[in-house]
Coordinates of C-alpha atoms and ligand atoms in Angstrom, one line a residue:
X204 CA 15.0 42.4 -12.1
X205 CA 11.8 43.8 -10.6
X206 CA 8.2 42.8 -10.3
X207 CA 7.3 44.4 -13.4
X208 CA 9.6 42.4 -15.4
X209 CA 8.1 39.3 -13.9
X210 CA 5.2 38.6 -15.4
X211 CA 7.3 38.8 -18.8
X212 CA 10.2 36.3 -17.7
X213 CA 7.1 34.2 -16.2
X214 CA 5.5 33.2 -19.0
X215 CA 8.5 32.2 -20.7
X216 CA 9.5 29.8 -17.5
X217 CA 5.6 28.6 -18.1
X218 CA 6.3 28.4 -21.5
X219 CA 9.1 26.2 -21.2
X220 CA 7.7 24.4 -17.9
X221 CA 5.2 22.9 -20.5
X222 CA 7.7 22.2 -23.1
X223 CA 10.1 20.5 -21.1
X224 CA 7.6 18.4 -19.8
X225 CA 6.0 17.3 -23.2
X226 CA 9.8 16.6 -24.7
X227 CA 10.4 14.7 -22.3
X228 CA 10.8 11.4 -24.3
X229 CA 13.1 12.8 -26.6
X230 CA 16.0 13.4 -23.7
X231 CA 18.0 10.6 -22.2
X232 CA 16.6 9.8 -18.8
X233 CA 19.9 10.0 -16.8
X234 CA 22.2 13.0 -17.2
X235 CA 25.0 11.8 -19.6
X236 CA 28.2 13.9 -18.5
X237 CA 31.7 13.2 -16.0
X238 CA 32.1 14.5 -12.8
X239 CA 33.0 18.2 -13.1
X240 CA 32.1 19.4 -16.7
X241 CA 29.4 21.4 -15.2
X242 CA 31.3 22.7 -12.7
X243 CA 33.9 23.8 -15.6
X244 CA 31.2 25.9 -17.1
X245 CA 30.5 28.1 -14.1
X246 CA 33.0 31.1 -13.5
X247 CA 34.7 30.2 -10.3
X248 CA 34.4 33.6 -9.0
X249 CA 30.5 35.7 -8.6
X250 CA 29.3 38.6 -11.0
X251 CA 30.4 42.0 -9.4
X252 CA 27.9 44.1 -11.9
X253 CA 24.1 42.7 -12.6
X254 CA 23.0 40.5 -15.7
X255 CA 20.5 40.0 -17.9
X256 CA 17.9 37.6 -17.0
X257 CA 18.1 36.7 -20.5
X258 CA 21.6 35.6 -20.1
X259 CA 20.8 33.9 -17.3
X260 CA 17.5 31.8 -18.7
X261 CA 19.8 31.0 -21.5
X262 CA 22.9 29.6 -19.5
X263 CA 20.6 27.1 -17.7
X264 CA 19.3 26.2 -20.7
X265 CA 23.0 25.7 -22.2
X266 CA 25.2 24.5 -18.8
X267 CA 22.3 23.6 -16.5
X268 CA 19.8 21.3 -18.5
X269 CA 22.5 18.2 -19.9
X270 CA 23.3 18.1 -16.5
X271 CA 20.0 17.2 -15.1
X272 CA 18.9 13.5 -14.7
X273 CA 14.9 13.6 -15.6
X274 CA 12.8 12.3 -12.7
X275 CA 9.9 13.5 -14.8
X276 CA 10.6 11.1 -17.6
X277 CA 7.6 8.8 -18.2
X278 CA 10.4 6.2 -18.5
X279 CA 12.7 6.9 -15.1
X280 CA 12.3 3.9 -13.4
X281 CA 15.1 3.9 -10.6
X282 CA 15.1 4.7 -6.9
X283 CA 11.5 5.4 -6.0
X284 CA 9.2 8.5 -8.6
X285 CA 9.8 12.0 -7.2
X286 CA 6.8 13.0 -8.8
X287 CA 5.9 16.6 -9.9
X288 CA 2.0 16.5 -11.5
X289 CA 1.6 19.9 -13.0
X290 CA -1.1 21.1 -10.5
X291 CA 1.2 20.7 -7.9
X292 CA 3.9 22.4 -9.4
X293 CA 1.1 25.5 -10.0
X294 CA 0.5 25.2 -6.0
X295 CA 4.0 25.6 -5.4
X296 CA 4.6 28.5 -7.5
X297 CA 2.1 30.3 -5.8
X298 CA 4.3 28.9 -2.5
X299 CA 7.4 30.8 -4.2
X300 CA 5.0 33.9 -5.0
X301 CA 3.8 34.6 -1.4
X302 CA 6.7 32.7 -0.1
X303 CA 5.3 32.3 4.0
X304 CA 7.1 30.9 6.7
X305 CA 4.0 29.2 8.2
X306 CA 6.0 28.1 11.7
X307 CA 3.4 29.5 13.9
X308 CA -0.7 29.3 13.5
X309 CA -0.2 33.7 13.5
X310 CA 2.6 33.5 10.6
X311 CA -0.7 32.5 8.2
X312 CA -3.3 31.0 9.3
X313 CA -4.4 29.7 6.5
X314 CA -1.5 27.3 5.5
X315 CA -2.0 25.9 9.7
X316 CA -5.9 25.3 9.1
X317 CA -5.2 24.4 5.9
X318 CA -2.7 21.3 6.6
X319 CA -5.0 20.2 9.3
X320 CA -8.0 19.9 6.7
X321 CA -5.5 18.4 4.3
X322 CA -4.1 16.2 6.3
X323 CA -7.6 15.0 7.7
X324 CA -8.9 14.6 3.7
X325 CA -5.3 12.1 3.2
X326 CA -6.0 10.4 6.2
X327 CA -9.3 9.9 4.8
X328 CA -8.3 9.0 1.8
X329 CA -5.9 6.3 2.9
X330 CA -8.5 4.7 5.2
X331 CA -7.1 5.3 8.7
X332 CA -9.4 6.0 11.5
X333 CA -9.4 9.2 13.0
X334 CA -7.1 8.4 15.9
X335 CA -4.5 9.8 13.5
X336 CA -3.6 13.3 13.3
X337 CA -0.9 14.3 10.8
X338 CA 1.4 16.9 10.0
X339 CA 3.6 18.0 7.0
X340 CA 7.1 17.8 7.3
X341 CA 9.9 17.7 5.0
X342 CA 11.3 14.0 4.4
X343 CA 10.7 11.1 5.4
X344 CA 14.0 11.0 7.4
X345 CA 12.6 14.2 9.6
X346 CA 9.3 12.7 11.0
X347 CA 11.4 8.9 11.5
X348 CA 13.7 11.1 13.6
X349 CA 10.7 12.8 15.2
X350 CA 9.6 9.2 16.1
X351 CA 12.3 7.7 16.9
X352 CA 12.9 10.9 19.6
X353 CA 9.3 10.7 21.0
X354 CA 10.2 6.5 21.6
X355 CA 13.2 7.9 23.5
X356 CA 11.4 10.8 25.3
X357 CA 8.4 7.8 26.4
X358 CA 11.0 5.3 28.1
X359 CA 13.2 8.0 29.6
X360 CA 10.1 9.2 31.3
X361 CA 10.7 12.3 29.2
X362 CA 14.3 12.9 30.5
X363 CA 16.0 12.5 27.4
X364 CA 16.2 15.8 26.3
X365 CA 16.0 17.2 30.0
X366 CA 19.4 15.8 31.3
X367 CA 20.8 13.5 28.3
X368 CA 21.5 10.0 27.7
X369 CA 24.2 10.1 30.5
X370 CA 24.0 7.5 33.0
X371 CA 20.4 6.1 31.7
X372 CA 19.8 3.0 30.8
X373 CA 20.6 1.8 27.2
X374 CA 17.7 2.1 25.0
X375 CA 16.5 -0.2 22.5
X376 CA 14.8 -0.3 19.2
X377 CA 14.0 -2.9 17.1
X378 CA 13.8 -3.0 12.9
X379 CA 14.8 -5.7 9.9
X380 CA 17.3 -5.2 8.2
X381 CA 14.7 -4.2 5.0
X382 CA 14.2 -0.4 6.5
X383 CA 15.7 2.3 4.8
X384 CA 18.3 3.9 5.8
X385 CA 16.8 7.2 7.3
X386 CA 16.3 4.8 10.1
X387 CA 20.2 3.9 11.2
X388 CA 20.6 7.4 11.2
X389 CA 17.6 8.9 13.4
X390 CA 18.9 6.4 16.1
X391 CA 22.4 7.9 15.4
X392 CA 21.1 11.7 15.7
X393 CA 18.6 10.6 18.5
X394 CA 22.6 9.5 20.6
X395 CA 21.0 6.3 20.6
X396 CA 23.5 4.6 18.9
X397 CA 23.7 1.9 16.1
X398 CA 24.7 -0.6 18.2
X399 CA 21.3 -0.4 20.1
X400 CA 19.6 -0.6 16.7
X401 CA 18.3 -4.8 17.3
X402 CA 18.4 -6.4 13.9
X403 CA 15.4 -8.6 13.7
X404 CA 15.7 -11.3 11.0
X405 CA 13.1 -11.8 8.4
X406 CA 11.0 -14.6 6.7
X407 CA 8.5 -15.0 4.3
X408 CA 8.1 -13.7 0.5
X409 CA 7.4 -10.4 1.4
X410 CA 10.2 -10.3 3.8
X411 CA 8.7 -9.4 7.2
X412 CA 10.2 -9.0 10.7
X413 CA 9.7 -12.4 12.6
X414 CA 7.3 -11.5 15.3
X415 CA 8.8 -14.4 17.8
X416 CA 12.5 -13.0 17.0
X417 CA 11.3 -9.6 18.1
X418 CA 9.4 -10.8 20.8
X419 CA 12.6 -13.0 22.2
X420 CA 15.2 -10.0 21.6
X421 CA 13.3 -7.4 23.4
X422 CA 12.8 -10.1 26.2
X423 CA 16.8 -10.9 26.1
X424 CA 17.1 -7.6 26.1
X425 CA 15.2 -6.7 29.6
X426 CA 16.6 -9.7 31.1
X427 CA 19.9 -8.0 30.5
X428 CA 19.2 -4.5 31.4
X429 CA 18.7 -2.6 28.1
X430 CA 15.8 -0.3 27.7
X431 CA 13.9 -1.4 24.6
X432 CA 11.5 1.9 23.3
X433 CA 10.6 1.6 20.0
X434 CA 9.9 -1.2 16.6
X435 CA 9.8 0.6 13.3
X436 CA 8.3 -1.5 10.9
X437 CA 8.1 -0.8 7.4
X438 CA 5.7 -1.1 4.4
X439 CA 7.2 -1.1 1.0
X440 CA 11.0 -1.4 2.1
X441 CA 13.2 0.8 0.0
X442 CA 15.8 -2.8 -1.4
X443 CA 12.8 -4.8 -2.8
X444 CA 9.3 -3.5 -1.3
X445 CA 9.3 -5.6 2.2
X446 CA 6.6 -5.5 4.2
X447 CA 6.6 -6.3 7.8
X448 CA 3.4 -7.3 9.8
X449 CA 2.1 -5.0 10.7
X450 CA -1.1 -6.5 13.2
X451 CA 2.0 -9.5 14.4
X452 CA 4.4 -6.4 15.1
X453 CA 1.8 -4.6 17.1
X454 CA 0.5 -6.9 19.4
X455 CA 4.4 -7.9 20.5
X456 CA 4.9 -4.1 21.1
X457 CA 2.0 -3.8 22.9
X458 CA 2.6 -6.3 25.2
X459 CA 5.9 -4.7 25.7
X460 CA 4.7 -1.5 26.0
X461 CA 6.5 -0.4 22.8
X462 CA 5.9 2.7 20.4
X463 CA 5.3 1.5 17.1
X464 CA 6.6 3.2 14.0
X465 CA 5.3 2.5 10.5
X466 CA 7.7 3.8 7.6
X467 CA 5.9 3.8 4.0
X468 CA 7.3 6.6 2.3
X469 CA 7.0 5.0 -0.9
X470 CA 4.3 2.2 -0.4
X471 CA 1.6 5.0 1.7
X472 CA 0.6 6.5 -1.7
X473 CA -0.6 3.1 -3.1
X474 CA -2.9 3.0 0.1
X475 CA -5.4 5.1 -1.7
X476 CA -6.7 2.1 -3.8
X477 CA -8.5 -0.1 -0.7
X478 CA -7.3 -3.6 -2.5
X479 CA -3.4 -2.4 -1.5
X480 CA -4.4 -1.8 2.2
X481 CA -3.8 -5.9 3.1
X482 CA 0.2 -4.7 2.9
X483 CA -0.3 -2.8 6.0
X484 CA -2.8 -4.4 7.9
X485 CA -3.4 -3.6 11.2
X486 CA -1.9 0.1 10.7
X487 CA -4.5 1.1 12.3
X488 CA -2.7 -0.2 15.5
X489 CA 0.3 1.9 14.8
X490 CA 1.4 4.8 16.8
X491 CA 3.2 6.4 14.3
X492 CA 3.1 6.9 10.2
X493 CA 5.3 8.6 7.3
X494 CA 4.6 8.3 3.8
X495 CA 5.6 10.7 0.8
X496 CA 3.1 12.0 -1.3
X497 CA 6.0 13.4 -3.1
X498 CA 7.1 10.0 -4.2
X499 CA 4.2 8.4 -5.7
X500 CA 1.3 10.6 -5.0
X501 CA 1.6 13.5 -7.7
X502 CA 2.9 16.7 -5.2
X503 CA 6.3 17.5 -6.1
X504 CA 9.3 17.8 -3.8
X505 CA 9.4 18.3 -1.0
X506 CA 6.1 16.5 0.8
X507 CA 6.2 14.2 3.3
X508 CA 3.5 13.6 5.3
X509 CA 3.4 12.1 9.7
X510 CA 0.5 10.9 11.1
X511 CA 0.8 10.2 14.8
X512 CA -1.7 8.6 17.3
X513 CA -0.9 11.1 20.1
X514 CA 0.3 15.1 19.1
X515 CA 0.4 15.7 23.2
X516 CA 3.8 13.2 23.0
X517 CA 5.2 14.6 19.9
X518 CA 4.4 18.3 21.4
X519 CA 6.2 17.1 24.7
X520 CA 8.8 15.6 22.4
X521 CA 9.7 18.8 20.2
X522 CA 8.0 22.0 21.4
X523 CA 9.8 24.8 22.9
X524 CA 8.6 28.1 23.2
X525 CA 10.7 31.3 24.1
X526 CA 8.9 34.2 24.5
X527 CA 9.7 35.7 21.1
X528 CA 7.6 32.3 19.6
X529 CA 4.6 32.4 22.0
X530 CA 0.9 32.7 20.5
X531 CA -0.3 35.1 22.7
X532 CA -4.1 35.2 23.5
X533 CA -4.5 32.8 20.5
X534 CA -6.5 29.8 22.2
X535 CA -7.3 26.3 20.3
X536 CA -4.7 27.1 17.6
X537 CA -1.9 24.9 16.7
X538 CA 1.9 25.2 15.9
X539 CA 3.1 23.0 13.6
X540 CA 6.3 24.0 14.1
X541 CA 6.1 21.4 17.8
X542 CA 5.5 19.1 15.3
X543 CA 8.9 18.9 13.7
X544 CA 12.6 19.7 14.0
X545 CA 13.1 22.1 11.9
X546 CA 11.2 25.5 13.1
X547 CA 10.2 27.2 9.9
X548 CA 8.3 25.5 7.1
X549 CA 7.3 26.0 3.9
X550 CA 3.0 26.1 2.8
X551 CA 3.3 22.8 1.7
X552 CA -0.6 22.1 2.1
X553 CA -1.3 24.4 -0.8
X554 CA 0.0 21.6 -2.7
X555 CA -1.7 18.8 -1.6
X556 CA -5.0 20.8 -2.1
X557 CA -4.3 21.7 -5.7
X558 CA -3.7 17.5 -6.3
X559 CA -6.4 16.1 -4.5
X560 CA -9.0 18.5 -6.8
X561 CA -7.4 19.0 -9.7
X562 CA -7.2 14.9 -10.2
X563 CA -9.5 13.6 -7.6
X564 CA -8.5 11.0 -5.7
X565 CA -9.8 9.0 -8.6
X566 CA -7.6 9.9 -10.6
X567 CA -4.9 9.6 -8.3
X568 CA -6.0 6.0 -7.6
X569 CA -6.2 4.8 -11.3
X570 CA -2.7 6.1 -12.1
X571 CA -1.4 4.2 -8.9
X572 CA -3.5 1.3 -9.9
X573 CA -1.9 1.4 -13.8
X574 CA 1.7 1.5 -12.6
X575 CA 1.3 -1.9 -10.5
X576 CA -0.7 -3.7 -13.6
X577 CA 1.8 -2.3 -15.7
X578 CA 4.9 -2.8 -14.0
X579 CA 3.5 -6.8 -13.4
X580 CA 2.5 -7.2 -16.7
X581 CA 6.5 -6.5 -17.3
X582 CA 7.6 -8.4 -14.4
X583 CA 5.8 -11.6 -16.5
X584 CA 7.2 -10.8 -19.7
X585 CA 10.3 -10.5 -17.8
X586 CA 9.5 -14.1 -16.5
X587 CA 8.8 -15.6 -19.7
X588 CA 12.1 -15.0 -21.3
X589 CA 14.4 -18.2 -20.7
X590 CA 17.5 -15.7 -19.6
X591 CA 16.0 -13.4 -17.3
X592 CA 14.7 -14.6 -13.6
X593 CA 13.0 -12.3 -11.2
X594 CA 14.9 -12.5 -8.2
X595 CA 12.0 -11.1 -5.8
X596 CA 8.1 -10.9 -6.9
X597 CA 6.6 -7.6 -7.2
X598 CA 5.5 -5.7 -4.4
X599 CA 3.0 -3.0 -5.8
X600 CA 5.1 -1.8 -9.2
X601 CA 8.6 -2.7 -7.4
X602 CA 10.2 -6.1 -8.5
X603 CA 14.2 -7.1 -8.8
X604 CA 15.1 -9.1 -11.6
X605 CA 18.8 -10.4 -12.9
X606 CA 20.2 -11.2 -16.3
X607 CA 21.0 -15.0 -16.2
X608 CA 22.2 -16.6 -19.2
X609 CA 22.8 -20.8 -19.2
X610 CA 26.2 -20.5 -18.8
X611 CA 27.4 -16.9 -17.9
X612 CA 29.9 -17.0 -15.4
X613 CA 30.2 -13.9 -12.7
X614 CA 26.2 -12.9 -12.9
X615 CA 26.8 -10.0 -10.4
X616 CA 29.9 -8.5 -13.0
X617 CA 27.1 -9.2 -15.8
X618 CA 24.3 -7.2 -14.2
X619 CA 26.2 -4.4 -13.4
X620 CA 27.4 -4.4 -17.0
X621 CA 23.8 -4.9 -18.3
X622 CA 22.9 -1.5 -15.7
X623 CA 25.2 0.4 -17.3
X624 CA 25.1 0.0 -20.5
X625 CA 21.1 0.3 -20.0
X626 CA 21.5 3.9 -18.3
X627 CA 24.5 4.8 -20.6
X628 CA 21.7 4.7 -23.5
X629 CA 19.1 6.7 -22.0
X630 CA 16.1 5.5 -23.4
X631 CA 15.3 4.3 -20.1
X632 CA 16.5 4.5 -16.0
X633 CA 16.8 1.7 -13.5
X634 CA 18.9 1.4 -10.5
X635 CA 20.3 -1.5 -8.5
X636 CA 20.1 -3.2 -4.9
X637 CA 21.9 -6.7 -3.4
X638 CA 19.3 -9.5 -2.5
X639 CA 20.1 -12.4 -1.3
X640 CA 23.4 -12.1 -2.0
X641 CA 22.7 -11.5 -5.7
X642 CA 23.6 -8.3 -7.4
X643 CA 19.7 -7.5 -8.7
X644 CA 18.4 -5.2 -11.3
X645 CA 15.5 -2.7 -9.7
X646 CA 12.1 -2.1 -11.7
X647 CA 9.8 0.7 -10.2
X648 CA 6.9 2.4 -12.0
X649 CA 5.4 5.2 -10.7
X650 CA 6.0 8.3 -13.0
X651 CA 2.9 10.8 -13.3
X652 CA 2.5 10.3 -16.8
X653 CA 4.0 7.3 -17.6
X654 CA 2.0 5.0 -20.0
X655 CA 1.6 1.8 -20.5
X656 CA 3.6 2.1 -23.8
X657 CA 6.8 3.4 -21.4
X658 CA 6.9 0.3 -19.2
X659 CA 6.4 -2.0 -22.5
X660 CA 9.5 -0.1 -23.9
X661 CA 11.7 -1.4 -20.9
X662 CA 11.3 -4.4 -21.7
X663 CA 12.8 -4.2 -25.4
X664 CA 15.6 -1.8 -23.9
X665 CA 16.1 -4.6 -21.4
X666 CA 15.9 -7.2 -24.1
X667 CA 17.7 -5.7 -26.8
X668 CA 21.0 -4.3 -24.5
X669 CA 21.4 -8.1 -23.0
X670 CA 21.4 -9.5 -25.9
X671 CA 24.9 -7.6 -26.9
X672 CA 27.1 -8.5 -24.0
Ligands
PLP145 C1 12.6 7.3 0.2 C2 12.5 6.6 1.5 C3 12.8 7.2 2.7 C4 13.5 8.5 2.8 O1 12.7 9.5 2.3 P1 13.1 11.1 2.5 O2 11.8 11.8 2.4 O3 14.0 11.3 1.3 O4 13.8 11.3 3.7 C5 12.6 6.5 3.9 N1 12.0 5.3 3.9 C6 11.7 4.7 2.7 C7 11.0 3.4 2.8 C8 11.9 5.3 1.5 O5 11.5 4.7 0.4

């Protein structure tokens, strides 16, 4: 294929870019075949001679597409949305056309200046004071590690990454048991170790940290000769939506001298509409940030955005600069790529750009605001029915609820029956967590076009499936 066959095999991926996303509702939500029948398809050794791009368009079509589980359906409602709103997917095809590595300010200026302006109109846009500065990065995951690292680099005086973890003190860091997973393993890749990952108990409905647990383990802690670091605190946990305190979670690290982490991947997006912004109150306090605007925001996969306090200790945390990476004669520019792990990166800006104006962050907010009245509006219906309870309230559009039955014996065998028999249909997609101690039934709206009609349809899906076991 060459670039004058493009703009022929183009149109027909537009073409069916559009179509796939208006059929949507006539496809099962979650892929319906075994392990290995798409495997089976594919010839287990590569093409010596070219094909047709034809052929090749058509296969996906054929082996490719029943194999796909449809994040894009108005009606997935598992995990948390990986959304894909079609300006953003129009940015990133433009990404793919001109395809820059954008590690350095020289390698295009444009995508540097234009992720600080970007990241300066979401910061904005989220209400946080200008003491942030943010960077893209890829996941969530990435900019926790980056955090997690720069907590290290601080109490180590930055010798961590100088001479190792050798013969230093043990270093502490302190989160509930409600923060995602991406968390246990930064501390593992930072050589922390898990067992220096302090568990702080929780309380309250929306399950936050106790602040005078935290305060007495990082005091138990010093008394016996750890290090404590870090607290990373999170805002729409991934389980159930928890929210820790943020202001209470502050003022004990700062009188410990911590560096305060803030992860809300999912629950940042929501922050756009200025009624949400109670969840994290006191962010303002926080040293560090990462939320997704690729899971609830609108820009597809991958988008993940870090706003930090102070770039001089993430710089000091990450940067390195052999000669064949130095900026010569460039003054005042920056490098994102100090900003990160990984050293090249993709023009994710463009993306955010193409959202913010094609919707407005109007638009952005009322779609946010329609998935939490929606999803509640379910969560009550939900309520109302004598053999359903909801098992923990709804944080934004994220509630758990369980099938309960007078009578039914093993509830936890039940719900997982109800789960799959619900996903084995199609019609709609949830997933599952544990809560206490209950095998619970996760609700999360927050597809791009979902409509109200699509959340109403869970509930008789929900309704209708229970009622045959
Ligand atoms: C999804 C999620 C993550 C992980 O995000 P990635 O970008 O996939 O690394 C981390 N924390 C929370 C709370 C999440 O919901």
């Amino acid at each position: 294929m060459r670039w004058s066959d493009f703009p022929k095999w183009g149109r027909q991926v537009a073409d069916w870019t559009a179509r796939y996303h208006e059929g949507l509702r006539e496809r099962p939500v979650r892929a319906q075949v075994k392990p290995g029948e798409i495997a089976a398809q594919l010839p287990g050794t590569p093409p010596e001679e070219a094909q047709p791009i034809e052929d090749i368009l058509a296969d996906f079509d054929r082996i490719v597409m029943p194999g796909l589980t449809h994040w894009q359906h108005p009606r997935f409602f598992a995990y948390f949305p990986s959304n894909a709103a079609p300006a953003s997917v129009l940015a990133d095809s433009l990404i793919a056309a001109t395809s820059t590595q954008c590690m350095l300010w020289q390698t295009s200026p444009a995508a540097t200046e234009m992720e600080t302006v970007m990241m300066d109109w979401l910061r904005q846009a989220l209400g946080l004071t200008d003491s942030f500065h943010g960077v893209i990065h890829d996941s969530a995951s990435s900019a926790t590690l980056a955090a997690v690292l720069v907590m290290r680099e601080k109490a180590l005086n930055w010798q961590g990454n100088a001479a190792g973890l050798t013969g230093q003190p043990r270093i502490r860091i302190y989160a509930s048991n409600e923060v995602h997973t991406s968390v246990d393993r930064a501390i593992w890749i930072a050589g922390i170790g898990a067992e220096n990952l302090v568990r702080i108990p929780t309380q309250g409905p929306l399950r936050a940290m106790d602040p005078a647990a935290l305060e007495a383990a990082i005091e138990a802690d010093k008394a016996a000769g750890y290090l404590p670091a870090g607290v990373i605190a999170c805002t729409g946990g991934t389980g159930t939506g928890a929210c820790d305190d943020i202001a209470a979670t502050c003022d004990v690290a700062a009188r410990h001298g911590l560096f305060t982490h803030v992860d809300a991947a999912w629950a940042g997006s929501a922050m756009l509409a200025p009624e949400f912004r109670t969840l994290w109150a006191g962010i303002d306090r926080a040293d560090s940030l990462v939320l997704n605007p690729h899971k609830w925001m609108g820009t597809q996969f991958d988008l993940s955005t870090f706003f930090v306090k102070s770039p001089e200790d993430l710089t000091r945390t990450l940067a390195i600069q052999p000669e064949y990476l130095k900026t010569q004669g460039a003054d005042g520019i920056i490098n994102y790529s100090e900003w990160s792990v990984p050293l090249g990166r993709r023009f994710r800006a463009l993306k955010l750009w193409f959202l913010i104006r094609a919707y407005g962050l109007d638009g952005l907010r009322t779609r946010i605001r329609n998935h939490v009245d929606w999803a509640q509006a379910l969560a009550e219906r939900l309520r109302a029915h004598p053999e359903f309870e909801i098992v923990t309230e709804p944080v934004l559009s994220l509630f758990t609820f369980r099938y309960a039955p007078e009578g039914a014996g093993d509830l936890d065998a039940l719900n997982a029956d109800l789960i799959q028999k619900i996903n084995d249909d199609g019609r709609i997609y949830l997933t599952q967590t544990r809560t206490q101690d209950k095998f619970v039934i996760r609700f999360v709206a927050g597809q791009f076009d979902a409509e109200e009609r699509d959340i109403a349809m869970a509930y008789d899906v929900i309704t209708e499936i229970a009622a045959t076991l």
